[in-house]
């Protein structure tokens, strides 16, 4: 059974650029959630996708957007990057919209 | 304010000692979860306790939940160097289902 995988693991962007982060959910999991974790802080909920539809969103601006594909993998897109977007972006999958989350190792984004 | 807030302290203990950390939340929950994170990597689920449960055990972990005080505690018994990590509690109170709100985390260092 393959766990949650994320790519890329590290990337550096400059202000104003756009970034796409990718996540493959664990086999059999139809729900994917994205979290942002700033240094020294707890993860902050960005949004969740369930069966290809957005299923809840945290307090993030519209320039944070996402997709879920028929194989339940997912993308997080961030437009017009700001310095404060520098963080570890975590993807988590689950076999439904309740219960525990299974996290990937994250994508560390640095915005210069 | 954010649901699920640990006492934001760093804990340094000797191997073999017990480690206790606390978490409080502000509104009603269906369940509360604890996660561990090693050095800014992905989070690993430790235990989920439902609102109708008062105590739960998993190996060397013991979690209690007091819904009247809106608080939870995580006890790690007979700590090991490998327990060195950050520990987060998370609740479903703010966003619902498994769209979790995390606290800021407790950093635990176990000295061999």
Tab-separated table of C-alpha atoms in Angstrom:
chain	number	residue	atom	x	y	z
A	1	UNK	CA	0.000	0.000	0.000
A	2	UNK	CA	1.507	3.327	-1.102
A	3	UNK	CA	1.244	6.230	1.293
A	4	UNK	CA	0.633	9.876	0.506
A	5	UNK	CA	3.300	11.328	-1.763
A	6	UNK	CA	3.938	14.985	-2.488
A	7	UNK	CA	6.035	16.791	-5.061
A	8	UNK	CA	8.199	18.710	-5.241
A	9	UNK	CA	9.808	18.378	-1.825
A	10	UNK	CA	11.456	21.797	-1.948
A	11	UNK	CA	11.106	24.777	-4.230
A	12	UNK	CA	12.043	28.426	-4.357
A	13	UNK	CA	9.949	31.085	-6.046
A	14	UNK	CA	9.947	34.854	-6.189
A	15	UNK	CA	7.155	37.220	-5.243
A	16	UNK	CA	4.397	37.417	-7.800
A	17	UNK	CA	5.070	34.019	-9.323
A	18	UNK	CA	2.695	31.078	-9.343
A	19	UNK	CA	3.271	27.605	-7.938
A	20	UNK	CA	1.614	24.201	-8.292
A	21	UNK	CA	2.079	21.512	-5.680
A	22	UNK	CA	1.004	17.927	-6.256
A	23	UNK	CA	-0.267	15.161	-4.035
A	24	UNK	CA	-1.054	11.503	-4.617
A	25	UNK	CA	-3.443	10.172	-2.045
A	26	UNK	CA	-3.126	6.836	-0.337
A	27	UNK	CA	-4.742	3.958	-2.175
A	28	UNK	CA	-8.477	3.806	-1.498
A	29	UNK	CA	-8.680	7.341	-0.093
A	30	UNK	CA	-11.163	9.644	-1.799
A	31	UNK	CA	-10.624	12.729	0.358
A	32	UNK	CA	-7.630	15.055	0.196
A	33	UNK	CA	-6.943	18.007	2.474
A	34	UNK	CA	-4.273	20.677	2.209
A	35	UNK	CA	-2.619	22.463	5.111
A	36	UNK	CA	-0.124	25.298	5.380
A	37	UNK	CA	2.400	25.171	8.201
A	38	UNK	CA	4.526	28.236	8.873
A	39	UNK	CA	7.747	27.781	10.806
A	40	UNK	CA	7.074	27.123	14.475
A	41	UNK	CA	3.300	26.989	14.010
A	42	UNK	CA	0.662	24.323	13.725
A	43	UNK	CA	-0.824	23.378	10.352
A	44	UNK	CA	-3.593	25.659	9.073
A	45	UNK	CA	-6.448	24.146	7.067
A	46	UNK	CA	-6.568	25.469	3.491
A	47	UNK	CA	-9.262	23.319	1.866
A	48	UNK	CA	-10.494	19.790	1.377
A	49	UNK	CA	-11.561	17.888	-1.727
A	50	UNK	CA	-13.990	15.010	-1.644
A	51	UNK	CA	-14.792	13.142	-4.845
A	52	UNK	CA	-13.403	15.977	-6.988
A	53	UNK	CA	-15.449	18.717	-5.314
A	54	UNK	CA	-14.212	21.308	-2.832
A	55	UNK	CA	-15.614	20.273	0.516
A	56	UNK	CA	-14.751	23.070	2.908
A	57	UNK	CA	-12.257	25.889	2.950
A	58	UNK	CA	-10.249	27.640	5.614
A	59	UNK	CA	-9.406	31.318	5.887
A	60	UNK	CA	-7.276	31.575	2.763
A	61	UNK	CA	-7.702	34.036	-0.138
A	62	UNK	CA	-8.948	32.961	-3.586
A	63	UNK	CA	-5.418	32.952	-4.978
A	64	UNK	CA	-5.147	29.593	-3.208
A	65	UNK	CA	-6.992	27.130	-5.405
A	66	UNK	CA	-7.066	23.410	-5.908
A	67	UNK	CA	-8.162	20.476	-7.958
A	68	UNK	CA	-8.863	16.835	-7.374
A	69	UNK	CA	-8.650	14.366	-10.212
A	70	UNK	CA	-10.670	11.200	-10.884
A	71	UNK	CA	-7.854	9.092	-9.382
A	72	UNK	CA	-8.193	11.271	-6.245
A	73	UNK	CA	-4.782	12.884	-6.626
A	74	UNK	CA	-4.796	16.616	-6.057
A	75	UNK	CA	-3.080	19.888	-6.857
A	76	UNK	CA	-2.700	23.068	-4.841
A	77	UNK	CA	-2.138	26.218	-6.857
A	78	UNK	CA	-1.050	29.528	-5.401
A	79	UNK	CA	-1.032	32.641	-7.567
A	80	UNK	CA	0.682	35.981	-6.990
A	81	UNK	CA	3.012	34.560	-4.354
A	82	UNK	CA	3.766	36.665	-1.307
A	83	UNK	CA	6.659	36.385	1.126
A	84	UNK	CA	4.262	35.103	3.818
A	85	UNK	CA	3.382	32.141	1.631
A	86	UNK	CA	6.737	30.645	2.582
A	87	UNK	CA	5.784	27.521	4.503
A	88	UNK	CA	5.562	23.762	4.526
A	89	UNK	CA	2.511	22.658	2.540
A	90	UNK	CA	1.075	19.401	3.730
A	91	UNK	CA	-1.318	17.137	1.922
A	92	UNK	CA	-3.375	14.594	3.818
A	93	UNK	CA	-5.719	11.913	2.564
A	94	UNK	CA	-8.428	9.911	4.265
A	95	UNK	CA	-10.876	7.178	3.260
A	96	UNK	CA	-13.789	9.507	3.888
A	97	UNK	CA	-14.515	12.855	5.415
A	98	UNK	CA	-14.263	11.672	9.004
A	99	UNK	CA	-11.539	10.182	11.140
A	100	UNK	CA	-7.799	10.317	11.005
A	101	UNK	CA	-5.683	11.935	8.329
A	102	UNK	CA	-2.682	10.387	6.603
A	103	UNK	CA	-0.088	13.016	5.793
A	104	UNK	CA	2.578	13.265	3.147
A	105	UNK	CA	6.043	14.610	3.925
A	106	UNK	CA	5.177	18.048	2.605
A	107	UNK	CA	6.450	20.533	0.055
A	108	UNK	CA	8.604	23.291	1.465
A	109	UNK	CA	8.048	26.537	-0.414
A	110	UNK	CA	10.359	29.513	-0.044
A	111	UNK	CA	9.263	32.815	-1.559
A	112	UNK	CA	12.012	35.392	-2.061
B	1	UNK	CA	-9.214	32.016	17.958
B	2	UNK	CA	-7.874	28.679	16.816
B	3	UNK	CA	-9.459	25.532	18.096
B	4	UNK	CA	-7.114	23.070	19.710
B	5	UNK	CA	-4.372	24.870	21.561
B	6	UNK	CA	-1.667	23.121	23.461
B	7	UNK	CA	0.184	24.612	26.369
B	8	UNK	CA	2.876	26.100	24.110
B	9	UNK	CA	5.898	24.861	25.947
B	10	UNK	CA	9.023	22.974	25.123
B	11	UNK	CA	9.488	19.938	27.307
B	12	UNK	CA	12.869	18.391	27.970
B	13	UNK	CA	12.974	15.101	29.852
B	14	UNK	CA	15.279	12.188	30.499
B	15	UNK	CA	14.749	8.896	28.752
B	16	UNK	CA	12.446	6.692	30.815
B	17	UNK	CA	10.498	9.592	32.304
B	18	UNK	CA	6.883	10.371	31.464
B	19	UNK	CA	5.870	13.347	29.334
B	20	UNK	CA	2.522	15.079	29.684
B	21	UNK	CA	1.115	17.795	27.466
B	22	UNK	CA	-2.240	19.504	27.475
B	23	UNK	CA	-4.637	20.894	24.930
B	24	UNK	CA	-7.690	23.101	25.295
B	25	UNK	CA	-10.427	23.984	22.862
B	26	UNK	CA	-13.310	26.383	22.821
B	27	UNK	CA	-16.406	24.829	21.297
B	28	UNK	CA	-18.093	21.439	21.140
B	29	UNK	CA	-16.280	18.683	19.317
B	30	UNK	CA	-17.079	15.287	17.877
B	31	UNK	CA	-13.540	14.078	18.346
B	32	UNK	CA	-10.043	15.232	19.191
B	33	UNK	CA	-6.888	13.846	17.656
B	34	UNK	CA	-3.201	13.917	18.516
B	35	UNK	CA	-0.434	13.928	15.914
B	36	UNK	CA	3.351	13.778	16.054
B	37	UNK	CA	5.760	15.575	13.746
B	38	UNK	CA	9.473	14.930	13.468
B	39	UNK	CA	11.685	17.853	12.394
B	40	UNK	CA	9.256	19.621	10.067
B	41	UNK	CA	8.246	16.476	8.224
B	42	UNK	CA	4.780	15.024	7.745
B	43	UNK	CA	2.444	14.484	10.663
B	44	UNK	CA	1.738	11.026	11.987
B	45	UNK	CA	-1.597	10.226	13.579
B	46	UNK	CA	-1.286	8.946	17.145
B	47	UNK	CA	-4.756	8.611	18.569
B	48	UNK	CA	-8.348	9.781	18.152
B	49	UNK	CA	-10.675	10.164	21.082
B	50	UNK	CA	-14.395	10.736	20.616
B	51	UNK	CA	-16.431	13.187	22.626
B	52	UNK	CA	-18.200	10.371	24.484
B	53	UNK	CA	-14.901	8.804	25.565
B	54	UNK	CA	-12.938	9.896	28.621
B	55	UNK	CA	-9.731	7.973	28.234
B	56	UNK	CA	-7.979	6.002	25.550
B	57	UNK	CA	-4.751	4.033	25.424
B	58	UNK	CA	-2.468	3.069	22.592
B	59	UNK	CA	0.793	1.403	23.550
B	60	UNK	CA	2.709	3.887	25.710
B	61	UNK	CA	0.224	6.665	24.962
B	62	UNK	CA	-2.665	7.637	27.173
B	63	UNK	CA	-5.103	10.341	26.160
B	64	UNK	CA	-7.785	11.825	28.355
B	65	UNK	CA	-10.648	14.076	27.364
B	66	UNK	CA	-12.647	16.303	29.678
B	67	UNK	CA	-15.480	17.830	27.671
B	68	UNK	CA	-16.722	19.840	30.651
B	69	UNK	CA	-13.373	21.631	30.794
B	70	UNK	CA	-12.844	21.434	27.032
B	71	UNK	CA	-9.404	19.991	27.511
B	72	UNK	CA	-7.346	16.940	26.679
B	73	UNK	CA	-4.025	15.569	27.808
B	74	UNK	CA	-1.500	13.284	26.155
B	75	UNK	CA	0.753	11.197	28.356
B	76	UNK	CA	3.755	9.360	26.962
B	77	UNK	CA	5.050	6.816	29.448
B	78	UNK	CA	8.616	5.526	29.649
B	79	UNK	CA	9.812	7.978	27.024
B	80	UNK	CA	12.489	7.088	24.495
B	81	UNK	CA	14.871	9.239	22.474
B	82	UNK	CA	12.774	8.393	19.409
B	83	UNK	CA	9.825	10.212	21.019
B	84	UNK	CA	11.645	13.511	20.437
B	85	UNK	CA	9.192	15.418	18.230
B	86	UNK	CA	6.502	18.062	18.166
B	87	UNK	CA	3.051	16.962	19.287
B	88	UNK	CA	-0.138	18.595	18.053
B	89	UNK	CA	-3.722	18.256	19.076
B	90	UNK	CA	-6.438	18.893	16.517
B	91	UNK	CA	-10.193	19.152	16.680
B	92	UNK	CA	-13.072	19.104	14.239
B	93	UNK	CA	-14.843	21.922	16.085
B	94	UNK	CA	-14.134	24.769	13.729
B	95	UNK	CA	-14.503	23.284	10.263
B	96	UNK	CA	-16.311	20.004	10.918
B	97	UNK	CA	-15.627	16.375	10.071
B	98	UNK	CA	-11.906	15.780	9.494
B	99	UNK	CA	-11.156	19.302	8.389
B	100	UNK	CA	-8.982	19.820	11.405
B	101	UNK	CA	-7.901	22.859	13.367
B	102	UNK	CA	-4.481	22.302	14.927
B	103	UNK	CA	-2.835	23.878	17.925
B	104	UNK	CA	0.645	25.347	17.886
B	105	UNK	CA	2.274	22.186	19.148
B	106	UNK	CA	4.417	21.037	22.031
B	107	UNK	CA	8.077	20.332	21.367
B	108	UNK	CA	9.346	17.367	23.376
B	109	UNK	CA	13.028	16.528	23.674
B	110	UNK	CA	13.947	13.199	25.255
B	111	UNK	CA	17.540	13.102	26.409
B	112	UNK	CA	19.186	9.660	26.186
